[in-house]
XYZ file of C-alpha atoms in Angstrom:
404
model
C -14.797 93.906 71.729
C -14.635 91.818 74.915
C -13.718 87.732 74.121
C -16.806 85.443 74.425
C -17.178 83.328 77.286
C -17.167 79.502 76.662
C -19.521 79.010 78.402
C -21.679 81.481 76.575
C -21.633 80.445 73.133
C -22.580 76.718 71.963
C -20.200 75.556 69.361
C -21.555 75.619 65.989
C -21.230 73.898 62.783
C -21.327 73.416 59.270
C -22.465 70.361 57.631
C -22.458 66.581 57.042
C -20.917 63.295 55.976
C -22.495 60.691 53.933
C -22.987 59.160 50.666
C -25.130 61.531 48.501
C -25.451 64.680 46.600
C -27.764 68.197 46.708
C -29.393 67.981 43.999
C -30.412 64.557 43.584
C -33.128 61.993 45.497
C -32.376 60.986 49.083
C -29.681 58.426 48.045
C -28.109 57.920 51.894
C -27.050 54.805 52.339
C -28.887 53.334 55.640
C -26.303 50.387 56.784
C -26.213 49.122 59.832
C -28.527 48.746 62.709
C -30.952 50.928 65.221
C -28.767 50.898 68.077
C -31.752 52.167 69.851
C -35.486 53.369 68.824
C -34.552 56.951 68.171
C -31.060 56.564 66.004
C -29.536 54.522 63.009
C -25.754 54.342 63.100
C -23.653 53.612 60.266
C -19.996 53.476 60.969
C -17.141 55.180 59.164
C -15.793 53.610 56.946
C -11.665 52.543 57.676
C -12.880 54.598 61.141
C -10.229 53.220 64.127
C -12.005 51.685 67.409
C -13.688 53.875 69.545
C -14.300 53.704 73.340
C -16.981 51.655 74.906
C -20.230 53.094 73.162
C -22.162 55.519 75.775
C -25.664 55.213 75.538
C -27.617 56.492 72.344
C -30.717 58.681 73.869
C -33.826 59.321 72.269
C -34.395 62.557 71.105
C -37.690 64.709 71.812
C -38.741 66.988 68.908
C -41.411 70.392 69.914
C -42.376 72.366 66.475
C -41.746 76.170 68.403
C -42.358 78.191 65.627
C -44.182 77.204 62.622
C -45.900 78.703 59.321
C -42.343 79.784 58.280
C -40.804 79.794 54.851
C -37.437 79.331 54.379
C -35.952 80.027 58.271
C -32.247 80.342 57.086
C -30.600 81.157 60.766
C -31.418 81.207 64.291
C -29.808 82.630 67.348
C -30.603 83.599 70.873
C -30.945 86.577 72.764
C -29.434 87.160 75.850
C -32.807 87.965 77.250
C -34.426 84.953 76.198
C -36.232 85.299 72.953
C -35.366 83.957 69.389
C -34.237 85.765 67.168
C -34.472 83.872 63.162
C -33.990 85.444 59.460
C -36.254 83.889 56.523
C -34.195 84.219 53.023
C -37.029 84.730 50.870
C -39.347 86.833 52.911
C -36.727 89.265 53.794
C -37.500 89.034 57.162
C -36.143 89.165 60.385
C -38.316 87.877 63.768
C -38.490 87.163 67.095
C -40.111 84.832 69.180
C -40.704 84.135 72.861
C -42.879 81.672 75.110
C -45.219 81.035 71.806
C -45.471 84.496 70.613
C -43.282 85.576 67.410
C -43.423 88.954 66.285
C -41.766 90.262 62.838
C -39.565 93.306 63.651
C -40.237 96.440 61.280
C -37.261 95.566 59.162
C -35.938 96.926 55.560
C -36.809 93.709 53.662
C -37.350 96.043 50.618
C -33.669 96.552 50.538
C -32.413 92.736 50.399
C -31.855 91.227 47.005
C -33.598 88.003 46.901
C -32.676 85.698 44.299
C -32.064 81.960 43.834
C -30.635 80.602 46.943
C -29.475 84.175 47.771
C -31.705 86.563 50.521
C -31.829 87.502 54.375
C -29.082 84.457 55.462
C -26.883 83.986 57.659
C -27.562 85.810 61.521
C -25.117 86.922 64.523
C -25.943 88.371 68.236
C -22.783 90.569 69.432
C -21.898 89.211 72.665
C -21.910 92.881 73.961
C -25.450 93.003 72.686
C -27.206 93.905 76.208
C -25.250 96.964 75.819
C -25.190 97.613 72.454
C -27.894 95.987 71.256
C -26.209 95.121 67.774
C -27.062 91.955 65.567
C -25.306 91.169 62.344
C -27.089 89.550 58.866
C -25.153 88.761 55.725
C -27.578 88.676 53.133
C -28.010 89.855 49.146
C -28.397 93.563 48.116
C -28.246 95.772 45.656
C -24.822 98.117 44.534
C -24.583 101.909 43.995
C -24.359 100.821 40.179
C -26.880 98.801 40.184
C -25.809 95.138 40.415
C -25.395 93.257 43.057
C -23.432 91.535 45.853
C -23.401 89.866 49.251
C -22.378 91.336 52.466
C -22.565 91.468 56.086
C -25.101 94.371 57.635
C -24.515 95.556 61.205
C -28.271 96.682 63.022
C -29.329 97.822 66.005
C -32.507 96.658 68.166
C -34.597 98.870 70.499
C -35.462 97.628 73.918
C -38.644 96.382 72.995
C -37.356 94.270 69.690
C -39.693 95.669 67.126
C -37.429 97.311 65.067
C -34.316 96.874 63.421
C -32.286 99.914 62.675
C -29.155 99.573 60.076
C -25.551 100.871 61.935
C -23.248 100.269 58.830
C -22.564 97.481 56.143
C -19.213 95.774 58.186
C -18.291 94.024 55.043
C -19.615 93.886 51.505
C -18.459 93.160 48.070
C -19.444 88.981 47.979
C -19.410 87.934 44.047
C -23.098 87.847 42.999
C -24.421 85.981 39.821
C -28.065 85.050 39.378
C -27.964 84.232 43.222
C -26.389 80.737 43.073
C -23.895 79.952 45.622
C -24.526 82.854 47.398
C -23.234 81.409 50.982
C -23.281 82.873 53.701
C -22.878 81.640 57.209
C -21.863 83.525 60.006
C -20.037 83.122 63.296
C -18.662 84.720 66.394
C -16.154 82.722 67.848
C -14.685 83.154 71.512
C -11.941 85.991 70.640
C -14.972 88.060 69.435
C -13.758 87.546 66.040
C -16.240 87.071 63.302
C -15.944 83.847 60.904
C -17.849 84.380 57.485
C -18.228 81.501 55.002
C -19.091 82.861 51.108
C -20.214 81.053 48.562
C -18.537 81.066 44.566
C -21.496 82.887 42.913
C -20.781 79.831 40.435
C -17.770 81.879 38.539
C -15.255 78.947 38.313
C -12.164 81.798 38.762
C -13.176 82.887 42.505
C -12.259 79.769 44.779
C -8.577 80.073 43.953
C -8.427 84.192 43.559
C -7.372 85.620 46.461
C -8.382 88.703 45.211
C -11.915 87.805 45.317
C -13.893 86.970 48.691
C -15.828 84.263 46.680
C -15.678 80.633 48.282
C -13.904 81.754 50.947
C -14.045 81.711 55.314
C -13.078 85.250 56.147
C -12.498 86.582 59.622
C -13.027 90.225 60.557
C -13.932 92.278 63.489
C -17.191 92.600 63.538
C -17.100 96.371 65.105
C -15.212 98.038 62.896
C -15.090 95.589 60.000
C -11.271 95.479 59.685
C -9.800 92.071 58.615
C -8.827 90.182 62.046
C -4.896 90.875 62.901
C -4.114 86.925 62.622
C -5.464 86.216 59.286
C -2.786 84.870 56.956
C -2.615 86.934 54.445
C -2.812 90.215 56.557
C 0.760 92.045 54.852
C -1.303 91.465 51.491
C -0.878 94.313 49.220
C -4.305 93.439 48.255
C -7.206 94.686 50.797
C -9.580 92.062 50.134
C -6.815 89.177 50.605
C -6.462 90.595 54.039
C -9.578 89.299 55.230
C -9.131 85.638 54.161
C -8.270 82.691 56.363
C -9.078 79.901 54.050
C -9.712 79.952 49.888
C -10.617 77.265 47.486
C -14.029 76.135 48.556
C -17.763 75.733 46.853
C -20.483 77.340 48.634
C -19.873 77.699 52.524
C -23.194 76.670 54.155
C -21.732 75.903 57.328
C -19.439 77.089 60.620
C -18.575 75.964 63.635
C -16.286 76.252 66.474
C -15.490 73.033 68.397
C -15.008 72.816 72.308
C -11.302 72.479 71.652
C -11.246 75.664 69.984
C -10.894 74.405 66.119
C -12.913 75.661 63.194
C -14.983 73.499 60.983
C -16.748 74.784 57.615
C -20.040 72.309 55.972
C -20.030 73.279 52.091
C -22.084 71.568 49.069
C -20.600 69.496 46.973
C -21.456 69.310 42.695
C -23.244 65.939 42.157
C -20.659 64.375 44.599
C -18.567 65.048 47.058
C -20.547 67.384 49.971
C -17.288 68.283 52.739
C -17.380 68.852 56.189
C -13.847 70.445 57.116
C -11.715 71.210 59.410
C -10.290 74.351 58.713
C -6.518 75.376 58.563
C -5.287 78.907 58.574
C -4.643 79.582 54.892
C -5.270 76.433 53.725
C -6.599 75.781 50.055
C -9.488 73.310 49.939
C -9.113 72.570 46.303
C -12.488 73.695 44.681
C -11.479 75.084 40.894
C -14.164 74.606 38.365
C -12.357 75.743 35.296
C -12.429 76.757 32.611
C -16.274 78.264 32.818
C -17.695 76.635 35.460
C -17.119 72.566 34.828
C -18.798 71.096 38.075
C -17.237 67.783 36.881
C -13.686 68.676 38.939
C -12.953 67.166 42.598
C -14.342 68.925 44.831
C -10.394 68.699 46.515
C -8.506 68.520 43.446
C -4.966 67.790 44.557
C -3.950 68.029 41.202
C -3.685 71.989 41.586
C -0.144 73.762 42.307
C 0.662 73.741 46.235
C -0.886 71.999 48.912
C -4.534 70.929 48.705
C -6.558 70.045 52.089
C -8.798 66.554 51.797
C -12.417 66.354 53.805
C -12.918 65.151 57.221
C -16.000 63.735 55.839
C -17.000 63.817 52.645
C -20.764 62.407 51.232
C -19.581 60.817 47.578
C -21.163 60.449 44.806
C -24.753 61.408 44.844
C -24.262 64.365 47.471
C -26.958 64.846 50.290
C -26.947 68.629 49.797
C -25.687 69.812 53.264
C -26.194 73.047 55.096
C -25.731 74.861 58.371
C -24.152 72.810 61.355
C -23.546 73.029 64.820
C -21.527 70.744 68.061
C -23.367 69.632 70.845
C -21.851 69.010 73.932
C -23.502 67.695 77.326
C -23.320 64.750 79.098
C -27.116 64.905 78.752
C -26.074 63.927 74.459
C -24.627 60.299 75.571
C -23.277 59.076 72.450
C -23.866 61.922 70.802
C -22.313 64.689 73.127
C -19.291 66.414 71.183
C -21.227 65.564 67.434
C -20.702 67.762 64.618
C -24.750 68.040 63.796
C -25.058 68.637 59.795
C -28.943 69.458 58.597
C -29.370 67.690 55.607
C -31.909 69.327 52.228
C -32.181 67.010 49.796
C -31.659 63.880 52.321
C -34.069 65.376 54.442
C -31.972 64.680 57.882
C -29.761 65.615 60.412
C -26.179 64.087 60.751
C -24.631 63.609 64.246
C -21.031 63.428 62.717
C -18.246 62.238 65.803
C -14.818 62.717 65.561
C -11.754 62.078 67.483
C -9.419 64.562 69.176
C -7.277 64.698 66.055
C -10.286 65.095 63.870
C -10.598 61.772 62.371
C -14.046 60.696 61.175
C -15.198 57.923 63.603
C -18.674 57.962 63.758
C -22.339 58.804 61.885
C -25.394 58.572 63.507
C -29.074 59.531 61.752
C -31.449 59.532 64.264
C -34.862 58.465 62.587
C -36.925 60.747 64.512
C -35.460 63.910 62.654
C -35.776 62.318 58.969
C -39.916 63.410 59.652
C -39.700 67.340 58.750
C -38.342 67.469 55.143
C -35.554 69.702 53.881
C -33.158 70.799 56.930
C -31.570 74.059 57.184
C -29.721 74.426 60.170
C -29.077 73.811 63.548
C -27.556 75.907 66.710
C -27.221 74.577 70.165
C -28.828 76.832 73.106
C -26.953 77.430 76.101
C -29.372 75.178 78.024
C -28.265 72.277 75.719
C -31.342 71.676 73.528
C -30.460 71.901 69.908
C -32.580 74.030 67.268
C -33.492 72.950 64.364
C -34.972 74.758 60.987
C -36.869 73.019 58.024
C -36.705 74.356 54.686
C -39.344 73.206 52.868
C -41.017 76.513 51.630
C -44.278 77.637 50.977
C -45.076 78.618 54.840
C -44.563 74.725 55.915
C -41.411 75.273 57.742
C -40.682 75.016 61.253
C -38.054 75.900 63.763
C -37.959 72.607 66.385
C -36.819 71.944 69.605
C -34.445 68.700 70.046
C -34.039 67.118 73.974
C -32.540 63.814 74.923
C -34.229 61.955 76.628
């Protein structure tokens, strides 16, 4: 597989910063001042000084798509059109200049469950060749139980149906569908990044036997684990495909313009992360014995080296999701942001860092706290950023963020 261009692929990103938790009412603290009709901007706290502030634009919002439920992912085509998953319908659609059509599509064969369905979406970057777009979503095993894994399909030229190559990866713990993850990513080698979730079984963070609460990376043609990955000489197949281990529920991926990898995960009742991720690094998540959810999040108590947030919500969490950078001069103050969408808070954080990584800045913008529960986001290559709600019930929408 060919690398991606830069220039191709908007970073992406996983989730948030704050002061609140997933589960609980929107408990965001909203400190400081409107630094312009369209944003509120609290600053990190113990963040160093920053530059001279660029402007702050105000952001234009267009519903595109609407009488969704549940949009989990969205990506575009090469030609043009949308392409977007919904978790609970099972469904995978496109859409283009007002018109979205729902591709003839094996929902039958996805197990839905919980927070567990059609997820996480990927668009090869050879697809106007090959035509091939990846899923990771819930299914059903030869025995009869159930896991999560990553599906490889193929479009025809006129994008009405989706035909299934090969499962690339499988084998994700699956419970009752808790925690099922699962984000996915192509970064600009044309490797694949894939954030699982725990299943809620306090054991798989820190197994490296397991691929539960893990970032994996693979290649995404012939589903071998990527030739870097840490743990490659494992005697262990499954171990070979890790890059990073001790995490919660991976809701969120994203590559920043200097290359580095960032993962948004959900935190208990405290605690939602944004990090940056190291290869083989442990992020600290072990909820045992059973599965006691009153642990750190990073508990640096465990043997070895743990790995602390770059952001980190506290106690209640906000219940963060999928993420994604935007860069553009267009973005003023907010061009280079880790964006974070936001469920239980019901927003969208524009998380800046510095070129170390260091938390300096988080912006809300008012004018997205109006749709609800947030899924995701993903940047287009024209700089607009998507956004999907996740409200349910057919009330969801995928919008269209400008600056203005």
């Amino acid at each position: 597989m060919r690398p991606i261009a830069s220039a191709v692929l908007p970073v992406l990103l996983l989730p948030l910063l704050a002061c609140a938790s997933p589960d609980a009412p929107d408990a965001a603290p909203r400190t400081g001042t409107s630094s312009s009709a369209a944003a509120s901007d609290t600053p990190a706290a113990a963040s160093t000084t920053t530059p001279a502030a660029r402007r702050v634009p105000a952001l234009r919002v267009t519903r595109l798509i609407t009488g969704l439920d549940k949009p989990w992912d969205v990506r575009q085509l090469p030609t043009g059109e949308l392409i977007y998953t919904q978790r609970d319908r099972a469904s995978l659609s496109v859409w283009k200049d007002g018109t979205a059509r729902t591709l003839d599509f094996p929902s039958s064969s996805v197990w839905v469950s919980g927070e567990t369905g059609l997820m996480g979406l990927e668009v090869d970057p050879d697809f106007a060749t090959n035509r091939r777009v990846y899923t990771c979503q819930g299914a059903t095993t030869s025995g009869g139980g159930h896991d999560v894994r990553v599906v490889a399909w193929r479009l025809d030229d006129a994008l009405t149906s989706a035909t299934r190559i090969r499962t690339v990866l499988g084998g994700f713990p699956a419970s009752s569908g808790r925690h099922g993850g699962c984000r996915l990513l192509i970064l600009r080698d044309g490797s694949m990044l894939v954030g699982t979730g725990d299943a809620a079984i306090g054991t798989n963070p820190e197994n490296k036997r397991s691929l539960g609460g893990k970032t994996l990376r693979l290649d995404p043609e012939t589903g071998k684990p990527w030739p870097s990955n840490p743990f490659i000489r494992s005697q262990y197949k499954r171990t070979r495909y890790i890059t990073t281990y001790g995490h919660r529920n991976v809701q969120g991926l994203a590559q920043r313009a200097d290359g580095s990898l960032w993962s948004i995960e959900q935190g208990s009742f405290r605690d939602d992360e944004v990090n940056k991720l190291r290869k083989g690094g442990d992020y600290g998540w072990n909820p045992v014995p059973g599965y006691n959810e009153q642990v750190p999040m990073t508990d640096f108590s465990l043997p070895g080296k743990q790995i602390g947030a770059r952001w980190r919500s506290g106690n209640p969490t906000l219940a963060t999701s999928g993420g994604s950078f935007v860069n553009g001069s267009e973005w003023g103050a907010y061009d280079g942001a880790l964006t974070v969408a936001v469920q239980k808070s019901e927003r969208v954080l524009f998380l800046s860092f510095d070129k170390r990584g260091k938390l300096q800045k988080v912006r809300t913008p008012d004018v997205l706290r109006q749709y609800g529960r947030i899924r995701t986001t993903w940047q287009l290559a024209n700089g607009d950023l998507l956004v999907a709600t996740d409200n349910g019930n057919g009330e969801d929408a995928i919008l269209r963020v400008r600056p203005a």
